[in-house]
XYZ file of C-alpha atoms in Angstrom:
318
model
C 100.476 24.544 -28.271
C 97.423 26.225 -26.864
C 95.834 24.531 -23.921
C 92.389 23.241 -24.365
C 89.804 24.646 -21.994
C 88.460 21.972 -19.754
C 84.671 21.968 -19.213
C 83.605 21.901 -15.622
C 81.461 18.812 -14.943
C 77.913 19.434 -13.885
C 77.443 19.241 -10.153
C 75.055 16.713 -8.826
C 71.962 18.475 -7.545
C 72.607 21.602 -9.573
C 69.200 21.429 -11.260
C 67.528 20.875 -7.918
C 69.234 23.946 -6.564
C 68.112 26.059 -9.504
C 64.589 24.747 -9.218
C 64.537 25.601 -5.537
C 65.573 29.151 -6.173
C 62.696 31.391 -5.069
C 60.793 33.166 -7.820
C 61.000 36.911 -7.864
C 58.321 38.554 -5.672
C 56.630 40.180 -8.635
C 56.173 36.750 -10.276
C 54.638 35.342 -7.114
C 52.220 38.254 -6.900
C 51.218 37.821 -10.543
C 50.635 34.114 -10.049
C 48.555 34.647 -6.918
C 46.485 37.317 -8.638
C 45.866 35.018 -11.602
C 44.696 32.213 -9.289
C 42.406 34.516 -7.325
C 40.970 35.948 -10.537
C 40.263 32.468 -11.882
C 38.580 31.449 -8.615
C 36.487 34.604 -8.592
C 35.444 33.975 -12.182
C 34.432 30.395 -11.421
C 32.572 31.504 -8.282
C 30.730 34.225 -10.190
C 29.784 31.802 -12.957
C 28.472 29.272 -10.428
C 26.438 32.016 -8.743
C 24.973 33.061 -12.105
C 24.186 29.454 -13.015
C 22.501 28.961 -9.653
C 20.393 32.123 -9.890
C 19.452 31.426 -13.520
C 18.322 27.890 -12.745
C 21.132 26.173 -14.653
C 22.808 24.587 -11.624
C 21.301 21.410 -10.189
C 21.470 21.409 -6.393
C 21.008 18.580 -3.903
C 18.564 19.734 -1.225
C 17.421 17.913 1.930
C 13.846 16.694 1.561
C 12.816 18.497 4.737
C 14.044 21.807 3.309
C 11.414 21.749 0.544
C 7.953 23.117 1.375
C 5.486 21.320 -0.898
C 2.641 23.536 0.316
C 4.251 26.728 -0.990
C 1.688 26.752 -3.816
C -1.817 25.290 -3.854
C -1.205 22.145 -5.878
C -3.033 21.747 -9.159
C -2.963 17.945 -9.071
C -5.507 16.785 -6.483
C -3.984 13.352 -5.911
C -1.481 11.062 -7.547
C -2.576 7.912 -9.314
C -1.242 5.023 -7.212
C -0.147 3.015 -10.242
C 1.701 5.931 -11.835
C 3.348 6.890 -8.551
C 4.459 3.301 -7.951
C 6.058 3.221 -11.405
C 7.919 6.439 -10.608
C 9.083 5.050 -7.249
C 10.401 1.896 -8.931
C 12.213 4.002 -11.536
C 13.911 6.223 -8.939
C 14.793 3.180 -6.835
C 16.564 1.607 -9.833
C 18.077 4.606 -11.611
C 17.897 7.500 -9.192
C 16.194 10.830 -9.808
C 16.640 11.668 -13.486
C 14.850 15.027 -13.687
C 15.235 17.804 -11.101
C 12.313 19.502 -9.431
C 11.867 23.288 -9.506
C 11.971 25.381 -6.347
C 12.083 29.006 -5.245
C 14.310 30.196 -2.387
C 12.508 31.124 0.841
C 13.786 32.582 4.091
C 15.682 30.476 6.614
C 17.347 28.190 4.094
C 14.073 26.688 2.925
C 12.668 26.270 -0.569
C 9.136 26.402 -1.962
C 8.114 23.710 -4.421
C 7.018 24.984 -7.830
C 6.923 21.766 -9.843
C 7.878 18.149 -9.279
C 5.421 17.147 -6.556
C 5.291 13.512 -7.720
C 9.088 13.193 -7.752
C 9.290 14.708 -4.270
C 6.534 12.382 -3.008
C 8.300 9.348 -4.499
C 11.602 10.274 -2.824
C 9.866 10.817 0.525
C 8.335 7.342 0.352
C 11.634 5.744 -0.621
C 13.476 7.543 2.175
C 10.859 6.453 4.724
C 10.913 2.892 3.405
C 14.689 2.419 3.130
C 16.248 5.063 5.364
C 18.934 5.431 2.704
C 20.729 8.779 2.596
C 20.690 8.604 -1.209
C 16.924 9.123 -1.092
C 17.165 11.871 1.534
C 18.215 14.492 -1.027
C 16.285 15.839 -3.983
C 17.903 17.273 -7.104
C 16.498 20.737 -7.724
C 16.784 23.762 -9.976
C 16.368 27.181 -8.381
C 13.844 29.412 -10.112
C 13.239 33.112 -9.530
C 9.693 33.875 -10.709
C 8.999 37.571 -10.668
C 5.401 37.121 -9.511
C 3.258 34.482 -7.873
C 1.366 34.078 -11.136
C 4.628 33.113 -12.869
C 5.146 30.363 -10.287
C 1.614 29.025 -10.817
C 2.066 29.082 -14.592
C 5.319 27.106 -14.258
C 3.585 24.475 -12.126
C 0.618 24.118 -14.493
C 2.779 23.956 -17.618
C 5.018 21.269 -16.092
C 2.055 19.057 -15.210
C 0.310 19.666 -18.537
C 3.431 18.501 -20.387
C 4.260 15.511 -18.191
C 0.957 13.961 -17.165
C -1.886 16.307 -18.045
C -4.587 17.641 -15.757
C -8.291 16.864 -15.699
C -10.761 19.678 -16.322
C -11.724 19.642 -12.655
C -8.074 20.053 -11.607
C -7.521 22.853 -14.127
C -10.617 24.695 -12.939
C -9.687 24.157 -9.296
C -6.230 25.700 -9.587
C -7.708 28.669 -11.461
C -10.275 29.183 -8.696
C -7.693 28.794 -5.908
C -5.343 31.250 -7.615
C -8.143 33.835 -7.647
C -9.011 33.150 -4.010
C -5.379 33.724 -3.014
C -5.212 37.003 -4.900
C -2.789 35.764 -7.537
C -5.213 36.833 -10.271
C -7.875 39.514 -10.174
C -10.747 37.331 -11.364
C -11.554 34.003 -12.996
C -11.152 35.312 -16.511
C -7.659 36.616 -15.743
C -6.750 33.296 -14.111
C -7.881 31.308 -17.142
C -5.915 33.537 -19.497
C -2.852 33.634 -17.271
C -2.660 29.928 -16.484
C -3.951 28.495 -19.746
C -3.059 31.182 -22.253
C -1.440 28.662 -24.571
C -4.575 26.471 -24.632
C -7.213 26.839 -27.310
C -10.170 29.121 -26.710
C -12.497 26.116 -26.651
C -10.446 24.412 -23.944
C -10.337 27.563 -21.804
C -14.121 27.810 -22.178
C -14.550 24.255 -20.892
C -12.229 24.929 -17.959
C -14.287 28.027 -17.172
C -17.485 25.949 -17.251
C -16.007 23.628 -14.629
C -15.202 26.467 -12.206
C -18.774 26.721 -10.781
C -18.759 22.926 -10.332
C -15.515 23.189 -8.353
C -16.826 26.103 -6.307
C -19.969 24.146 -5.389
C -18.657 20.598 -4.915
C -14.954 20.801 -3.996
C -14.632 18.809 -0.786
C -17.913 16.950 -1.319
C -16.725 14.893 -4.296
C -14.584 11.921 -3.286
C -13.322 11.279 -6.815
C -13.157 14.777 -8.313
C -10.217 14.083 -10.631
C -12.287 11.342 -12.304
C -15.226 13.574 -13.176
C -15.442 13.175 -16.935
C -15.571 16.115 -19.303
C -19.028 15.165 -20.551
C -20.594 14.644 -17.130
C -18.949 17.761 -15.729
C -20.237 19.956 -18.553
C -23.754 18.505 -18.146
C -23.583 19.287 -14.457
C -22.349 22.825 -15.104
C -25.191 23.497 -17.537
C -27.809 22.059 -15.173
C -26.492 24.203 -12.304
C -26.934 27.326 -14.430
C -30.652 26.624 -14.726
C -31.266 25.640 -11.107
C -30.746 27.577 -7.907
C -31.030 24.480 -5.723
C -29.234 21.737 -7.654
C -25.707 22.491 -6.420
C -26.624 22.636 -2.739
C -28.927 19.613 -2.974
C -26.266 17.499 -4.715
C -23.600 18.575 -2.235
C -25.786 17.497 0.688
C -26.513 14.172 -1.025
C -22.824 13.469 -1.662
C -21.863 14.302 1.918
C -24.713 12.210 3.311
C -24.234 9.163 1.069
C -20.398 9.275 1.099
C -20.088 7.008 -1.981
C -17.278 4.477 -1.626
C -16.579 4.090 -5.341
C -16.347 6.221 -8.445
C -19.294 4.401 -9.977
C -21.500 5.094 -6.953
C -20.541 8.775 -6.939
C -21.248 9.263 -10.623
C -24.565 7.416 -10.239
C -25.623 10.006 -7.649
C -24.614 12.818 -10.000
C -26.506 11.252 -12.914
C -29.582 10.797 -10.732
C -29.476 14.454 -9.735
C -29.312 15.407 -13.409
C -32.243 13.213 -14.430
C -35.355 15.255 -15.306
C -38.126 15.002 -12.707
C -41.117 12.823 -13.682
C -44.095 14.697 -15.008
C -47.011 14.641 -12.583
C -49.692 12.423 -14.034
C -52.381 14.938 -13.134
C -50.784 17.491 -15.455
C -51.430 15.477 -18.607
C -53.912 17.172 -20.971
C -57.487 16.035 -20.420
C -56.747 14.313 -17.085
C -59.095 14.998 -14.194
C -59.172 13.540 -10.710
C -62.423 11.875 -9.753
C -61.301 11.183 -6.225
C -57.924 10.581 -4.501
C -56.148 7.811 -6.386
C -58.624 7.678 -9.275
C -58.441 9.840 -12.403
C -60.208 9.906 -15.737
C -58.889 11.134 -19.082
C -61.327 11.944 -21.864
C -60.200 12.085 -25.475
C -61.864 11.903 -28.867
C -61.122 8.184 -28.914
C -62.652 7.359 -25.553
C -62.282 7.490 -21.794
C -59.369 6.191 -19.737
C -59.661 5.510 -16.012
C -56.472 5.025 -14.000
C -54.942 5.444 -10.579
C -53.951 3.525 -7.477
C -57.583 3.310 -6.377
C -58.502 1.295 -9.495
C -58.370 -2.051 -7.699
C -59.296 -5.368 -9.351
C -62.568 -5.321 -7.459
C -63.468 -1.841 -8.670
C -62.477 -2.770 -12.198
C -64.733 -5.842 -12.070
C -67.647 -3.750 -10.797
C -67.170 -1.224 -13.598
C -67.063 -3.938 -16.253
C -70.206 -5.544 -14.817
C -71.991 -2.196 -14.830
C -70.953 -1.540 -18.429
C -72.106 -4.977 -19.552
C -75.551 -4.560 -17.977
C -78.117 -3.343 -20.565
C -79.700 -0.033 -19.812
C-alpha cells in the first residue's frame, strides 16, 4: 500500500516572517518615486491655487497694509460696522479679503477694508488669537488700475459707494498716476456703469477737488445737492473757495448744519433795491419809484415822523 504524504503543519510566525521579508530594491525605488511624484503634484497644485487666488490663507493682521491703495470708502458707517463685528464675533470671518503680495512677507489690501477693520477691533477688544488672523485670497493684478477696479467693484456690489466717494477715488487714481486723466479714470473704474451714472460721477469730481478735507460729512452729500453745487461752481470763479473757507471757519458739528451752509452758499443773492426799474434815490436811505399808477416812496429813512409830515403836506390844500 502506498504511503500517504503527510502535510507539514504551518509554522507559527511563518506569515510574519514572509511579511518581514524586505521588498526588492527596485520595488522600493518605484514606491519612493511614486510618493515623491504625488507630493510634487500636490505641492504644484497648491502653488497654482495660491497664485490664482483659489487658496484661502490665514494672514496675521499686522502683515496686511490697508494703505496700499487709496481707499474709495471714506469712512465706515458705525451701525453697519457694528453689525459686521457682531457677525464675526459669533460666526467668524465668512468671506476672505483680497490682497496682493508685497516685499518682506507683507500684503497690500485690495478689498475687504471693513472686514479687516472689524477683526482689528475684535482683536484689540478680546486679545483672542482667533481674531488675530484674517482669511485672505492672494490676487495678482497686472496693473495698479486692475487693483483699483477690483476694490471699487467689491464695494459697489457689497455696500455701494456715494457719488462723492466714487468721484474721489477717480480723482485720487489720476493724482497717483494710475490713469492718465479723469476721463480715463471714469471709464476704467466705472466702465460697467451706465453713461448717465459716469456723467454724474464726473460732475462730482470738481466738488471733490475743491472741498475734499473741508467737508466733515462728505459721504452724506446727496446726489441732488452735489449736482447743484457742481453746476453753481461752473458759473462762479469764487464760489468754491468762498464755501471752502466758510466750512473750515464754521466747522459744522452736524450733517444738517453743514448742508445748511452749502444751501446758503447756493442761494441767489438778493437783488439790490436800487436796481429795480424806475427806482431813484432821493437821498441816502430814501428812494422814490415812479410808475404809470403812481409814486412809491420807500427806504430806511422813511421814519414815522417823516411819513406823518408827508401826509400832512399832501392833505393841505394848495
